[in-house]
Tab-separated table of C-alpha atoms in Angstrom:
chain	number	residue	atom	x	y	z
R	8	GLN	CA	0.034	-0.013	-0.004
R	9	VAL	CA	1.433	3.380	-1.112
R	10	GLN	CA	1.583	6.074	1.580
R	11	LEU	CA	2.817	9.576	1.319
R	12	VAL	CA	2.977	11.494	4.647
R	13	GLU	CA	3.676	15.158	4.764
R	14	SER	CA	5.007	17.036	7.705
R	15	GLY	CA	6.420	20.434	8.605
R	16	GLY	CA	3.555	22.787	8.057
R	17	GLU	CA	2.764	25.425	10.679
R	18	LEU	CA	2.042	29.019	11.325
R	19	VAL	CA	4.888	31.338	10.162
R	20	GLN	CA	5.265	35.086	9.867
R	21	PRO	CA	5.619	36.718	6.506
R	22	GLY	CA	9.182	36.610	5.445
R	23	GLY	CA	9.841	33.490	7.378
R	24	SER	CA	10.824	29.973	6.299
R	25	LEU	CA	9.647	26.451	6.481
R	26	ARG	CA	10.684	23.083	5.246
R	27	LEU	CA	8.106	20.613	4.371
R	28	SER	CA	8.940	16.896	4.373
R	29	CYS	CA	7.229	13.915	2.619
R	30	ALA	CA	7.931	10.322	3.591
R	31	ALA	CA	7.058	7.674	1.005
R	32	SER	CA	6.374	4.077	1.636
R	33	GLY	CA	5.038	1.105	-0.307
R	34	VAL	CA	6.448	2.375	-3.595
R	35	THR	CA	9.709	2.044	-5.433
R	36	PHE	CA	10.584	5.615	-4.775
R	37	ARG	CA	13.317	6.060	-7.263
R	38	GLN	CA	10.956	5.163	-10.087
R	39	TYR	CA	8.716	8.265	-9.454
R	40	ALA	CA	8.850	11.813	-10.136
R	41	MET	CA	7.647	13.782	-7.051
R	42	GLY	CA	5.590	16.902	-6.789
R	43	TRP	CA	4.346	19.400	-4.337
R	44	PHE	CA	0.942	20.988	-4.917
R	45	ARG	CA	-1.117	23.304	-2.687
R	46	GLN	CA	-4.716	24.248	-2.266
R	47	ALA	CA	-5.859	27.551	-0.626
R	48	PRO	CA	-9.391	27.864	0.743
R	49	GLY	CA	-11.957	28.445	-2.021
R	50	LYS	CA	-9.273	27.833	-4.745
R	51	GLU	CA	-8.316	24.897	-6.891
R	52	ARG	CA	-5.296	22.736	-6.163
R	53	GLU	CA	-2.194	24.072	-7.933
R	54	PHE	CA	1.167	22.882	-8.944
R	55	VAL	CA	4.089	24.316	-6.796
R	56	SER	CA	7.218	22.209	-7.658
R	57	GLY	CA	8.363	18.885	-9.077
R	58	ILE	CA	11.572	16.871	-9.188
R	59	ARG	CA	12.634	14.104	-11.523
R	60	TRP	CA	13.179	10.609	-10.153
R	61	ASN	CA	16.992	11.230	-10.097
R	62	GLY	CA	16.847	14.796	-8.803
R	63	GLU	CA	18.557	16.006	-11.947
R	64	ALA	CA	15.665	18.194	-13.081
R	65	THR	CA	13.261	20.470	-11.108
R	66	TYR	CA	10.273	22.530	-12.098
R	67	TYR	CA	8.696	25.441	-10.189
R	68	ALA	CA	5.469	27.497	-10.512
R	69	HIS	CA	6.314	31.036	-11.361
R	70	SER	CA	4.916	32.270	-8.147
R	71	VAL	CA	7.421	30.339	-5.990
R	72	ARG	CA	10.512	30.398	-8.290
R	73	GLY	CA	13.437	31.757	-6.505
R	74	ARG	CA	11.934	31.294	-3.042
R	75	PHE	CA	11.231	27.581	-2.883
R	76	THR	CA	13.555	24.671	-3.438
R	77	ILE	CA	12.583	20.999	-3.915
R	78	SER	CA	14.961	18.185	-3.213
R	79	ARG	CA	14.834	14.479	-2.735
R	80	ARG	CA	16.878	11.659	-0.999
R	81	ASN	CA	16.076	8.347	-2.700
R	82	ALA	CA	18.006	6.312	-0.145
R	83	GLU	CA	15.529	7.600	2.485
R	84	ASN	CA	12.378	7.749	0.384
R	85	MET	CA	12.071	11.427	1.290
R	86	VAL	CA	11.240	14.543	-0.691
R	87	TYR	CA	11.523	18.115	0.744
R	88	LEU	CA	10.254	21.601	-0.054
R	89	GLU	CA	12.323	24.392	1.401
R	90	MET	CA	10.166	27.603	1.493
R	91	ASN	CA	11.735	30.951	2.091
R	92	SER	CA	10.454	34.508	1.975
R	93	LEU	CA	7.018	33.231	2.657
R	94	LYS	CA	4.006	35.399	1.794
R	95	PRO	CA	0.492	35.363	3.100
R	96	GLU	CA	-0.554	34.184	-0.383
R	97	ASP	CA	1.443	31.029	0.338
R	98	THR	CA	-1.075	29.933	2.805
R	99	ALA	CA	-2.569	26.634	1.799
R	100	VAL	CA	-2.640	22.872	2.394
R	101	TYR	CA	0.460	21.514	0.797
R	102	TYR	CA	0.228	18.085	-0.741
R	103	CYS	CA	2.984	15.632	-1.798
R	104	ALA	CA	2.444	13.485	-4.859
R	105	ALA	CA	4.122	10.708	-6.689
R	106	GLY	CA	3.958	10.393	-10.460
R	107	TYR	CA	5.070	7.443	-12.593
R	108	LEU	CA	4.715	9.347	-15.892
R	109	GLY	CA	7.639	11.624	-15.028
R	110	LEU	CA	8.175	15.293	-14.180
R	111	GLY	CA	5.281	17.668	-14.987
R	112	ASN	CA	2.848	20.154	-13.503
R	113	GLU	CA	-0.385	18.511	-14.285
R	114	MET	CA	-2.231	16.789	-11.539
R	115	ALA	CA	-3.118	13.948	-13.828
R	116	ARG	CA	0.486	12.892	-14.051
R	117	TYR	CA	0.542	11.962	-10.415
R	118	ASN	CA	-0.705	8.627	-9.175
R	119	PHE	CA	-0.422	8.872	-5.423
R	120	TRP	CA	-1.241	11.779	-3.011
R	121	GLY	CA	-0.614	12.531	0.681
R	122	GLN	CA	-3.167	14.003	3.089
R	123	GLY	CA	-1.541	17.320	3.186
R	124	THR	CA	-0.005	19.612	5.799
R	125	GLN	CA	-1.247	23.175	6.598
R	126	VAL	CA	0.983	26.090	5.995
R	127	THR	CA	-0.327	29.426	7.334
R	128	VAL	CA	1.558	32.691	6.718
R	129	SER	CA	0.372	35.411	8.974
R	130	SER	CA	1.479	38.047	11.363
């Protein structure tokens, strides 16, 4: 059974930083591209960042480019999202996803999803 479990979300002030983690189990992790998506209240889920199975390519939404960094450690079945210079508009539930079809920003490319972790950026 595939499980993706996110952690690290919390309340942070504008300009602050957070690191989200996603632990994968029940899947051959190195065969999957990994992605982070987010969903704010009243909005559709949107792509944030993705990383190829070997970590050699990454992809970011325009809104987070230069502030967020995605990384992975295949030996530990982990993927991370380092978030800096956080803004109130980054407030959302952040979801980790695994995709067998490779790196991309479309939700349909991702086969498995976590339950999400809440990030709130507010003073």
